XYZ file of C-alpha atoms in Angstrom:
738
model
C 39.681 -7.457 -111.248
C 41.079 -4.508 -109.346
C 37.838 -2.576 -109.803
C 35.714 -5.116 -107.798
C 38.026 -5.750 -104.795
C 36.723 -3.002 -102.445
C 33.120 -4.158 -102.810
C 34.010 -7.706 -101.813
C 35.753 -6.542 -98.698
C 32.776 -4.446 -97.620
C 30.353 -7.352 -98.189
C 32.498 -9.700 -96.137
C 32.605 -7.283 -93.231
C 28.854 -6.917 -93.276
C 28.366 -10.659 -93.231
C 30.872 -11.044 -90.433
C 29.181 -8.316 -88.421
C 25.802 -9.918 -88.994
C 27.026 -13.301 -87.806
C 28.478 -11.795 -84.680
C 25.290 -9.874 -83.877
C 23.099 -12.881 -84.404
C 25.127 -15.071 -82.009
C 25.391 -12.561 -79.145
C 22.785 -14.231 -76.830
C 23.520 -17.845 -77.637
C 27.276 -17.608 -77.908
C 28.254 -15.202 -75.152
C 25.287 -15.455 -72.679
C 24.913 -19.145 -71.816
C 22.986 -18.681 -68.498
C 19.644 -20.403 -67.839
C 16.978 -18.569 -65.812
C 14.063 -20.975 -66.305
C 13.747 -24.752 -66.042
C 10.570 -26.451 -67.253
C 9.692 -30.122 -67.500
C 6.773 -32.499 -67.670
C 6.804 -35.696 -65.588
C 4.549 -38.725 -65.893
C 3.274 -39.115 -62.328
C 2.535 -42.823 -62.792
C 6.026 -43.808 -63.958
C 7.991 -40.772 -62.734
C 9.561 -40.536 -66.192
C 10.445 -37.200 -67.729
C 8.227 -36.669 -70.770
C 9.456 -33.279 -71.836
C 11.909 -30.619 -70.806
C 13.560 -27.486 -72.060
C 16.969 -27.192 -73.740
C 20.340 -26.555 -72.173
C 20.066 -28.958 -69.249
C 19.576 -32.629 -68.462
C 17.586 -34.197 -65.631
C 17.291 -37.514 -63.835
C 14.829 -38.674 -61.169
C 16.014 -40.823 -58.295
C 13.638 -42.520 -55.914
C 14.392 -42.291 -52.191
C 12.735 -43.473 -48.993
C 10.575 -40.399 -48.453
C 9.933 -39.356 -52.037
C 11.966 -38.468 -55.109
C 14.998 -36.357 -55.889
C 15.262 -34.611 -59.243
C 18.814 -33.750 -60.323
C 18.997 -31.100 -63.043
C 22.409 -30.439 -64.592
C 23.254 -27.647 -66.966
C 24.683 -28.742 -70.319
C 28.305 -28.129 -71.220
C 29.374 -24.525 -70.667
C 25.822 -23.529 -69.514
C 24.994 -22.178 -66.013
C 21.932 -21.467 -63.914
C 21.205 -17.927 -62.770
C 20.956 -17.137 -59.054
C 17.189 -16.643 -59.338
C 16.486 -19.560 -61.633
C 12.872 -20.780 -61.536
C 11.766 -24.405 -61.752
C 8.364 -25.479 -63.096
C 7.200 -29.082 -63.092
C 3.933 -30.027 -64.761
C 3.131 -26.318 -64.913
C 3.661 -25.887 -61.171
C 6.124 -23.210 -60.155
C 8.177 -24.786 -57.407
C 8.861 -22.950 -54.192
C 12.430 -21.633 -54.032
C 12.734 -23.293 -50.630
C 12.078 -26.715 -52.186
C 15.356 -26.899 -54.109
C 19.034 -26.095 -53.811
C 21.297 -25.084 -56.652
C 24.633 -23.779 -57.741
C 25.733 -22.636 -61.158
C 25.662 -26.138 -62.615
C 23.312 -28.362 -60.625
C 19.788 -28.034 -59.196
C 18.674 -30.561 -56.586
C 14.915 -30.651 -56.028
C 13.234 -32.877 -53.420
C 9.640 -34.003 -54.013
C 8.294 -35.407 -50.745
C 4.701 -35.743 -51.920
C 3.382 -36.357 -55.403
C 0.717 -33.733 -54.699
C 3.521 -31.172 -54.877
C 3.848 -31.828 -58.633
C 0.241 -32.865 -59.355
C -1.443 -30.061 -61.314
C -4.964 -30.714 -60.020
C -3.991 -31.222 -56.367
C -5.038 -28.537 -53.894
C -2.370 -26.239 -52.523
C -1.869 -24.771 -49.034
C -2.481 -21.058 -49.413
C -1.593 -18.436 -46.823
C -4.643 -16.226 -46.496
C -4.184 -12.789 -44.971
C -7.308 -11.072 -43.661
C -7.262 -7.295 -43.626
C -10.118 -6.332 -41.301
C -10.183 -2.765 -42.600
C -11.351 -1.297 -39.295
C -13.331 -4.275 -38.010
C -12.470 -7.001 -35.524
C -13.005 -10.720 -35.169
C -15.973 -12.405 -33.583
C -15.752 -15.665 -31.634
C -16.011 -17.706 -34.827
C -12.330 -17.064 -35.504
C -11.324 -19.514 -32.773
C -12.588 -22.377 -34.938
C -9.709 -21.608 -37.308
C -7.008 -21.375 -34.642
C -4.994 -23.911 -32.718
C -4.833 -23.129 -28.992
C -1.483 -22.332 -27.461
C -2.255 -24.670 -24.545
C -5.131 -26.913 -23.487
C -5.484 -27.640 -19.756
C -8.139 -29.318 -17.621
C -9.809 -27.879 -14.545
C -10.948 -30.393 -11.936
C -11.961 -28.233 -8.963
C -13.581 -24.965 -7.958
C -12.230 -22.981 -5.016
C -9.449 -25.401 -4.054
C -7.553 -23.285 -1.522
C -5.311 -26.248 -0.648
C -3.392 -25.595 -3.867
C -3.328 -29.255 -4.895
C -5.136 -28.741 -8.228
C -5.448 -26.353 -11.150
C -8.536 -24.552 -9.921
C -11.084 -21.817 -10.590
C -12.128 -19.074 -8.149
C -14.841 -16.445 -8.427
C -14.497 -12.807 -7.390
C -15.505 -13.456 -3.765
C -12.046 -14.853 -2.976
C -9.833 -12.083 -1.586
C -6.793 -13.997 -0.277
C -4.830 -16.459 -2.515
C -1.509 -14.792 -1.674
C 0.652 -17.738 -2.762
C -1.255 -18.601 -5.935
C -0.250 -17.747 -9.491
C -3.358 -16.034 -10.794
C -4.935 -15.175 -14.155
C -7.921 -12.823 -13.813
C -10.491 -13.214 -16.585
C -13.691 -11.525 -17.725
C -16.081 -12.472 -20.524
C -15.655 -10.455 -23.719
C -18.891 -10.324 -25.686
C -17.316 -9.256 -29.005
C -14.871 -12.170 -28.934
C -17.194 -14.736 -27.345
C -14.350 -15.771 -25.057
C -12.872 -14.873 -21.686
C -10.075 -12.338 -21.797
C -7.177 -12.256 -19.342
C -7.227 -8.739 -17.901
C -4.580 -9.159 -15.196
C -1.847 -11.647 -14.304
C -0.213 -12.005 -10.886
C 2.985 -14.014 -10.402
C 2.173 -14.830 -6.763
C 3.077 -11.334 -5.570
C 0.132 -10.485 -3.299
C -3.294 -11.452 -2.044
C -6.197 -10.577 -4.318
C -7.365 -7.849 -1.938
C -3.985 -6.128 -2.177
C -3.815 -6.019 -5.977
C -4.907 -3.073 -8.095
C -7.329 -4.969 -10.296
C -9.618 -4.125 -13.199
C -13.086 -5.632 -13.370
C -12.972 -9.438 -13.543
C -15.256 -12.445 -13.020
C -13.031 -15.449 -12.349
C -9.491 -16.399 -11.402
C -7.585 -19.317 -12.942
C -4.937 -20.280 -10.407
C -2.198 -22.719 -9.493
C -0.060 -23.132 -6.378
C 3.456 -24.517 -6.144
C 1.861 -27.604 -4.571
C -0.317 -28.217 -7.646
C -0.107 -31.865 -8.713
C -0.910 -31.062 -12.351
C 2.612 -30.104 -13.392
C 1.655 -29.095 -16.932
C -1.004 -26.717 -15.659
C 1.352 -25.376 -13.003
C 4.149 -24.591 -15.449
C 1.772 -23.160 -18.045
C -0.017 -20.763 -15.698
C 3.214 -19.767 -13.966
C 4.720 -18.987 -17.359
C 1.743 -16.869 -18.385
C 1.828 -14.929 -15.104
C 5.588 -14.436 -15.267
C 5.194 -12.834 -18.685
C 2.389 -10.677 -17.241
C 0.557 -11.977 -20.286
C -2.718 -10.111 -20.806
C -2.930 -10.770 -24.541
C -4.566 -14.096 -23.733
C -8.023 -15.369 -24.513
C -9.548 -18.341 -22.729
C -12.323 -20.662 -23.871
C -13.963 -23.392 -21.799
C -15.419 -26.532 -23.328
C -18.467 -26.322 -21.053
C -20.483 -23.843 -18.970
C -18.425 -22.128 -16.294
C -21.052 -20.136 -14.367
C -22.363 -23.179 -12.488
C -19.113 -25.166 -12.443
C -18.303 -26.822 -9.108
C -16.101 -29.820 -9.941
C -15.228 -32.367 -12.613
C -13.198 -32.079 -15.785
C -13.590 -28.788 -17.653
C -11.320 -28.107 -20.620
C -9.559 -24.745 -20.794
C -7.990 -23.572 -24.066
C -5.575 -20.633 -24.151
C -5.054 -18.505 -27.251
C -2.108 -16.116 -27.421
C -2.991 -14.717 -30.839
C -4.193 -11.134 -30.809
C -7.558 -11.768 -32.427
C -8.484 -8.098 -32.519
C -5.564 -7.149 -34.755
C -6.128 -5.639 -38.170
C -4.570 -8.590 -39.988
C -4.491 -12.322 -39.461
C -2.759 -15.056 -41.453
C -4.383 -18.500 -41.711
C -3.454 -21.439 -43.944
C -6.319 -22.717 -46.108
C -6.334 -25.669 -48.506
C -9.771 -27.097 -49.142
C -12.842 -25.042 -49.956
C -14.220 -23.446 -46.809
C -16.433 -20.601 -45.625
C -14.468 -17.543 -44.622
C -14.751 -16.250 -41.045
C -16.941 -13.210 -40.499
C -15.652 -10.027 -38.865
C -17.759 -7.391 -37.139
C -17.570 -3.612 -36.984
C -19.948 -1.529 -34.895
C -22.035 0.745 -37.057
C -21.208 -1.030 -40.305
C -22.652 -3.855 -42.351
C -20.179 -6.479 -43.545
C -20.485 -6.769 -47.327
C -18.010 -9.602 -47.877
C -14.312 -10.039 -48.581
C -12.659 -8.341 -51.529
C -10.002 -10.147 -53.591
C -8.655 -8.104 -56.487
C -11.927 -6.214 -56.696
C -14.104 -9.354 -56.591
C -16.427 -9.982 -53.628
C -16.145 -13.445 -52.087
C -17.556 -15.164 -49.005
C -15.693 -18.485 -49.221
C -12.263 -19.851 -49.998
C -12.503 -21.881 -53.260
C -9.384 -24.021 -52.951
C -6.559 -23.470 -55.436
C -4.905 -26.104 -57.656
C -1.145 -26.489 -57.656
C -0.765 -25.335 -61.261
C -2.544 -22.066 -60.464
C 0.651 -21.152 -58.620
C -1.132 -19.141 -55.930
C 0.623 -19.341 -52.582
C -0.693 -16.295 -50.761
C -3.689 -14.027 -51.086
C -5.134 -11.138 -49.102
C -8.828 -10.697 -48.405
C -9.913 -7.191 -47.445
C -13.117 -6.681 -45.482
C -15.709 -4.486 -47.180
C -18.058 -2.402 -45.054
C -21.096 -0.313 -45.742
C -21.588 2.678 -43.454
C -24.793 3.276 -41.535
C -27.552 5.570 -42.748
C -28.753 8.639 -40.840
C -31.781 6.657 -39.720
C -29.601 3.800 -38.478
C -27.379 6.221 -36.563
C -30.338 7.907 -34.900
C -31.814 4.534 -33.963
C -28.453 3.522 -32.494
C -28.224 6.668 -30.356
C -31.855 6.388 -29.259
C -31.190 2.866 -28.009
C -27.862 3.845 -26.438
C -28.919 6.878 -24.390
C -31.176 5.936 -21.437
C -34.069 8.011 -20.162
C -32.720 7.530 -16.631
C -29.090 7.087 -15.613
C -27.451 5.419 -12.624
C -24.107 4.535 -14.181
C -21.599 5.534 -16.836
C -23.003 6.061 -20.327
C -21.193 5.245 -23.549
C -20.870 8.460 -25.556
C -19.121 7.527 -28.808
C -17.134 10.194 -30.632
C -17.877 8.409 -33.881
C -20.222 5.806 -35.268
C -19.760 4.203 -38.641
C -18.680 7.089 -40.896
C -20.255 9.771 -38.685
C -18.411 12.096 -36.287
C -20.192 12.958 -33.021
C -19.471 15.880 -30.681
C -21.209 15.807 -27.273
C -22.196 18.536 -24.833
C -23.773 18.189 -21.370
C -25.685 20.699 -19.273
C -24.403 19.007 -16.095
C -20.852 17.854 -16.750
C -20.322 17.142 -13.039
C -23.059 14.490 -13.325
C -22.515 13.141 -16.862
C -19.210 14.199 -18.383
C -18.475 14.577 -22.082
C -16.897 11.119 -21.910
C -20.064 9.682 -20.330
C -18.587 9.274 -16.842
C -21.370 9.269 -14.257
C -21.190 10.882 -10.831
C -24.319 10.557 -8.736
C -25.550 13.990 -7.640
C -26.660 14.606 -4.083
C -29.959 15.964 -5.397
C -32.057 14.803 -8.356
C -31.361 16.554 -11.645
C -32.245 16.347 -15.342
C -29.226 16.300 -17.642
C -29.505 17.385 -21.266
C -27.072 15.692 -23.627
C -26.654 17.126 -27.115
C -25.056 15.235 -29.991
C -23.708 17.271 -32.908
C -23.464 14.735 -35.737
C -21.439 15.368 -38.892
C -21.064 13.526 -42.190
C -19.240 15.233 -45.018
C -20.861 18.684 -45.288
C -24.052 17.823 -43.398
C -24.546 18.405 -39.648
C -27.523 17.419 -37.508
C -28.331 17.986 -33.831
C -29.942 15.398 -31.579
C -30.871 16.129 -27.939
C -31.614 13.763 -25.049
C -32.948 14.472 -21.559
C -31.812 12.076 -18.841
C -33.320 11.948 -15.364
C -30.833 11.264 -12.590
C -31.848 10.391 -9.041
C -29.917 11.973 -6.222
C -28.709 10.356 -3.037
C -31.206 9.089 -0.545
C -32.477 12.116 1.385
C -31.125 12.393 4.916
C -34.526 13.010 6.422
C -35.441 11.464 9.747
C -35.451 8.663 10.518
C -32.097 7.844 8.927
C -31.191 4.154 8.628
C -27.468 3.818 9.216
C -24.991 1.042 9.885
C -21.424 0.032 10.413
C -19.878 -2.797 8.450
C -16.593 -4.282 9.653
C -16.534 -7.888 8.448
C -18.171 -10.094 5.808
C -18.206 -7.353 3.169
C -18.719 -9.990 0.517
C -22.068 -10.997 2.058
C -23.831 -7.678 1.448
C -26.997 -8.011 -0.613
C -29.660 -5.796 -2.139
C -31.584 -5.645 1.162
C -28.540 -4.008 2.741
C -28.435 -1.194 0.185
C -32.202 -0.807 -0.085
C -32.652 -0.493 3.679
C -29.805 1.838 4.571
C -29.309 5.526 3.943
C -25.800 5.761 5.430
C -23.107 3.057 5.363
C -20.193 3.579 7.742
C -17.370 1.413 6.402
C -14.899 0.291 9.075
C -11.978 0.836 9.375
C -9.147 2.803 7.857
C -6.314 3.719 10.240
C -4.756 7.118 10.938
C -1.070 6.644 11.706
C 1.239 8.723 13.891
C 2.381 10.726 10.847
C -1.290 11.447 9.968
C -1.219 9.147 6.948
C -4.182 6.863 6.269
C -3.643 3.173 5.556
C -5.902 0.195 4.941
C -5.490 -1.473 1.543
C -7.627 -4.494 2.471
C -10.353 -2.190 3.767
C -10.252 -0.037 0.628
C -10.426 -3.124 -1.559
C -13.520 -4.338 0.301
C -15.196 -0.958 -0.039
C -14.315 -0.615 -3.708
C -15.375 -4.131 -4.653
C -18.393 -4.793 -2.453
C -19.847 -1.431 -1.395
C -19.286 1.355 -3.906
C -20.855 -0.139 -7.056
C -24.284 -0.800 -5.553
C -24.157 2.128 -3.140
C -23.874 4.508 -6.080
C -26.740 2.708 -7.761
C -29.017 2.900 -4.707
C -27.935 6.355 -3.537
C -26.360 5.349 -0.217
C -24.007 7.702 1.600
C -20.735 5.790 2.039
C -18.688 7.092 4.953
C -15.024 6.360 5.652
C -14.739 5.474 9.331
C -11.331 6.007 10.943
C -10.427 3.348 13.498
C -10.431 3.726 17.304
C -6.881 2.359 17.449
C -5.605 5.247 15.310
C -2.906 7.510 16.745
C -5.461 10.087 17.865
C -3.555 11.417 20.853
C -0.386 11.993 18.820
C -2.208 13.676 15.945
C -4.486 15.871 18.072
C -1.511 17.219 20.039
C 0.133 18.660 16.918
C -1.539 21.267 14.712
C 0.596 20.346 11.721
C -0.486 16.717 12.009
C -4.132 17.786 12.332
C -3.848 19.776 9.100
C -2.095 16.858 7.409
C -4.768 14.408 8.517
C -7.540 16.701 7.273
C -5.817 17.007 3.894
C -5.357 13.227 3.697
C -9.021 12.675 4.549
C -10.099 14.963 1.704
C -7.693 13.250 -0.686
C -9.011 9.822 0.296
C -12.614 10.990 -0.124
C -11.891 12.303 -3.603
C -9.816 9.326 -4.701
C -12.191 6.595 -3.556
C -15.584 8.297 -3.776
C -16.529 8.487 -0.101
C -19.297 10.837 0.978
C -17.731 11.894 4.232
C -15.736 10.806 7.255
C -16.570 9.300 10.646
C -14.093 9.940 13.479
C -14.054 7.030 15.921
C -11.784 8.267 18.721
C -12.495 6.118 21.774
C -11.798 8.004 23.995
C -10.063 11.380 24.551
C -8.769 11.832 28.084
C -8.086 14.891 30.252
C -6.972 17.884 28.153
C -7.675 15.978 24.935
C -11.328 17.052 25.080
C -10.493 20.499 23.726
C -8.047 18.939 21.276
C -10.951 16.879 19.959
C -12.784 20.127 19.231
C -9.773 21.514 17.352
C -9.423 18.275 15.423
C -13.086 18.287 14.396
C -13.036 21.989 13.507
C -10.166 21.562 11.051
C -11.547 18.350 9.555
C -15.003 19.932 9.221
C -13.597 23.012 7.480
C -11.499 21.019 5.009
C -14.176 18.457 4.198
C -16.936 21.032 3.705
C -14.670 23.271 1.617
C -14.040 20.315 -0.658
C -17.754 19.475 -0.934
C -20.424 20.993 1.321
C -22.594 17.893 0.880
C -20.028 15.600 2.495
C -20.699 14.470 6.057
C -18.528 14.784 9.150
C -19.625 12.499 11.986
C -18.260 10.854 15.100
C -19.051 7.859 17.307
C -19.490 8.364 21.073
C -20.599 5.789 23.633
C -23.815 6.431 25.554
C -23.993 6.747 29.334
C -22.515 9.403 31.587
C -18.806 8.556 31.407
C -17.664 9.237 27.848
C -19.617 12.315 26.662
C -17.614 14.688 28.923
C -14.447 13.625 27.091
C -15.564 15.187 23.777
C -16.189 18.859 24.709
C -19.581 18.509 23.041
C -20.706 22.002 23.985
C -18.061 23.306 21.561
C -17.400 20.376 19.223
C -21.006 19.510 18.292
C -21.175 22.424 15.845
C -18.573 20.638 13.697
C -20.544 17.392 13.563
C -23.381 16.615 11.174
C -24.355 13.572 13.231
C -23.252 11.737 16.352
C -23.467 7.961 16.180
C -24.424 7.314 19.797
C -23.120 3.862 20.654
C -25.900 2.718 22.971
C -24.617 -0.827 22.909
C -21.699 -2.328 24.780
C -22.299 0.306 27.476
C -21.534 -2.302 30.139
C -20.559 -5.970 30.102
C -20.726 -7.384 33.628
C -22.754 -7.716 36.855
C -25.826 -8.904 34.972
C -26.406 -5.468 33.387
C -27.972 -4.967 29.983
C -25.513 -3.650 27.419
C -28.179 -1.900 25.349
C -31.352 -1.021 27.254
C -33.883 1.418 25.841
C -35.188 2.499 29.257
C -33.774 2.607 32.765
C -34.712 -0.475 34.790
C -32.500 -1.052 37.837
C -34.406 -3.975 39.326
C -33.276 -7.400 38.133
C -35.792 -8.816 35.704
C -34.559 -12.279 36.689
C -34.276 -11.988 40.490
C -33.344 -15.646 40.964
C -30.123 -15.212 39.016
C -29.716 -11.463 39.695
C -29.632 -10.659 35.973
C -31.380 -8.249 33.632
C -31.084 -4.658 34.861
C -29.462 -1.363 33.852
C -26.417 0.384 35.175
C -27.041 4.008 36.054
C -27.274 6.179 32.892
C -26.693 3.180 30.592
C -29.889 3.283 28.577
C -30.879 5.088 25.401
C -33.351 7.331 27.203
C -30.846 8.374 29.883
C -28.051 8.863 27.334
C -30.222 11.139 25.223
C -30.999 13.218 28.283
C -27.262 13.583 28.997
C -26.390 14.577 25.421
C -29.245 17.065 25.178
C -29.618 18.473 28.689
C -25.935 18.671 29.648
C -24.280 19.381 26.296
C -27.003 20.887 24.143
C -26.780 18.297 21.387
C -30.004 18.457 19.394
C -31.982 15.256 18.926
C -31.816 15.913 15.179
C -28.060 15.211 15.329
C -28.229 11.961 17.277
C -28.332 8.564 15.586
C -29.082 5.883 18.176
C -27.209 2.573 18.086
C -28.530 -0.976 18.399
C -26.563 -4.206 18.721
C -26.439 -6.870 16.031
C -24.537 -9.010 18.533
C -24.828 -10.077 22.139
C -22.557 -9.722 25.155
C -22.202 -12.932 27.115
C -21.612 -12.898 30.866
C -20.828 -15.955 32.948
C -20.594 -16.878 36.607
C -20.026 -20.016 38.672
C -21.329 -21.519 41.899
C -19.021 -22.392 44.816
C -20.558 -25.324 46.748
C -18.158 -24.833 49.632
C -19.388 -21.313 50.337
C -22.796 -21.897 48.753
C -22.396 -18.642 46.837
C -22.172 -17.385 43.255
C -19.345 -15.419 41.741
C -20.214 -12.086 40.115
C -21.315 -11.946 36.480
C -18.222 -11.263 34.333
C -17.708 -10.506 30.660
C -17.235 -13.650 28.531
C -17.042 -12.020 25.099
C -19.361 -11.341 22.201
C -21.877 -13.621 20.502
C -22.966 -12.829 16.942
C -26.693 -12.616 16.382
C -26.708 -15.449 13.838
C -25.208 -17.691 16.538
C -27.853 -16.511 18.995
C -30.624 -17.273 16.510
C -29.240 -20.600 15.324
C -27.901 -21.979 18.590
C -28.964 -20.345 21.824
C -32.611 -19.652 20.914
C -33.081 -23.260 19.841
C -31.130 -24.910 22.665
C -33.193 -26.487 25.478
C -30.685 -25.376 28.132
C -31.245 -21.682 27.356
C -34.343 -19.579 27.965
C -35.314 -16.267 26.342
C -36.963 -13.405 28.232
C -38.144 -9.932 27.229
C -37.947 -7.095 29.742
C -40.754 -4.712 28.831
C -39.519 -2.150 31.341
C -36.058 -1.981 29.746
C -37.243 -2.679 26.181
C -34.714 -5.433 25.494
C -34.513 -9.237 25.435
C -32.001 -11.490 27.135
C -31.114 -15.174 27.288
C -30.183 -17.041 30.432
C -28.957 -20.580 30.869
C -31.292 -22.618 33.019
C -28.495 -23.448 35.491
C -27.822 -19.723 36.016
C -24.266 -19.715 34.594
C -24.742 -17.774 31.332
C -26.488 -14.435 30.659
C -26.626 -12.879 27.169
C -27.769 -9.303 26.556
C -28.686 -8.574 22.929
C -31.191 -6.998 20.522
C -33.830 -8.945 18.637
C -36.498 -7.944 16.086
C -38.913 -6.880 18.828
C -36.411 -4.568 20.554
C -35.197 -3.138 17.241
C -38.746 -2.237 16.260
C -39.485 -0.815 19.725
C -36.363 1.349 19.542
C -37.299 2.428 16.012
C -40.660 3.625 17.270
C -38.905 5.546 20.035
C -36.581 7.205 17.496
C -39.503 8.323 15.346
C -41.646 9.455 18.283
C -38.882 11.611 19.799
C -37.659 13.140 16.535
C -34.184 11.654 16.635
C -32.001 11.720 13.528
C -32.175 7.967 13.094
C -30.865 4.568 14.071
C -27.634 2.717 13.323
C -26.221 -0.661 14.287
C -22.943 -2.435 14.944
C -22.389 -4.303 12.727
C -23.651 -5.935 9.539
C -21.185 -8.844 9.597
C -22.492 -10.143 12.938
C -25.939 -10.997 11.589
C -25.810 -13.054 8.428
C -29.474 -14.061 8.847
C -30.782 -10.649 7.765
C -33.410 -10.853 10.517
C -32.358 -7.718 12.393
C -31.826 -5.708 9.208
C -35.376 -6.526 8.136
C -36.643 -5.481 11.571
C -34.856 -2.137 11.260
C -36.264 -1.689 7.767
C -39.761 -2.344 9.041
C -39.361 -0.211 12.157
C -38.033 2.833 10.284
C -40.453 2.387 7.364
C -37.698 2.001 4.776
């Protein structure tokens, strides 16, 4: 007996150790990390479940509640999972503590294995961007309704085009069509801070606007909110054509989503085609999901337990032939505007060089040269270890040549009415006016906006010389009396020319007096030196009235050398006593003797003025641009029956040519005459109380012939905005052979 005792003890210990080891998980670790059950959807009875917990299903008004309770001394882990009918339930769909799980089933589809699930689809564009088709998958942030176009009363949510330059008290969204996105993009927002003309704006086509008086309160609050946020991450789509919209209901949908971002999340459920991205220079090969190419969303069943997926766009780079075809189509044979010079295309790198960087820069920025030139662009194209060279020659027209006869003009009003005839006819466009202040600064934001928006784009296309004209009401006397101010003004003129693209400056000082004549010479000398040093092609001109009174005030014997041209204002030379304001020739006998009207004041004709400028001051004809009037000067008088006498003809203001053509020439109480001796027309009222001196097509052509015959520099007019008919412009074009 004693011999066997140790063996028994050892065997017992082994058995005890084995029992303890085998019960470690079940005895000491009683936590539950997974709950699984099967439910009959017809009866909502539990058909099967795992061990260690019990469950009951309670019906409630909006669905069912499943209560799952851990068995005695068992607990649920913090990250316990719940699967019903093979569907892994979302953690957000249930609450639990260590002992109880409460799961709410609002819809039977949530536990139906074959039901389709909402899946969050993330699109990784992989370098591409969305086309307009993406909007079909998005809900707009706001949907409003336009009812009017151009409602300046502010009563409605309205649409304006780019011709509107006021709108100071409107809340404005500026939009332009984006081809890649097939929608309008908001490029600027203004929270009623300034008129359109006073805003620094990018290119735009339309303005969506509301006023505080807008009766559509939803539209008012929405647009005001967008403008307050300075929101330019907006896209706008209309439910109908906008280009010919005038009135009626037009839906406007706003999208705040950044549709050009690299990723986008959209919820899908049913099978659907996937939206298509685009990427310049690449071919879209489909969407990749775990290495598999797909073009549609299949729809996922609940028991597939897929809640989110990511599709990655697949692209195929262009071939050498495709790249070369792209560049051949991109680079024009003739340039009049900026050129797109990409630094890359598809998987190629491109390095550009230009033989004339001042005309076409390495970024493709275009600056019209004053003389025609051929620019050679070279593209050095690289892909991996291979490099190829491709060369393009581009012809660039220069400015219109300033050979006699020059067609010139002033424009002061109605900038928005300029048309192609304006640019095609004219060589020089004097834009009026910017103002020189007493400190020699230059101001005129509304003027600069007009020039930038309505003149510069087409002037650069047609090769017009655009001149900055400085106003008569400027502080000329103050500036000219101080050398420091003269230098400051000259520097500011050059800065303005460079900043805004002007081709020179026109000094309109009307008129120096006394000792200011020599100061005018000093002023012009400094301005001429600074402007020509900046660019020798730029023009320096001035405007001086014809006749014998004003020329002596300009020290022309000395100052003319600093002037490229003198715009001789042979209009408005007189405005009373029945005199012509604009005669070509001297004619001092009244053409209408009955009413004592239609004659010239001494020296107040083009012919006499030219003689004064040339004979007395040595100004060459090749520097003189003669002026004609695109307006009339009206004079009136009255009859006194008591004395049986007439009062003298007195100035009664200006009449625009379009009013002359549309009213006076068609009115039975007015009669037109043409004075062949003076070379000008006039209109007189049949009762002898109104006399209008003006230019018409016949006088413009006759003066044009005179300009050509006598070798003058050219002809100009004041001003484009006073003849909206285009009749006089066409006469000038014909007369000067433009």
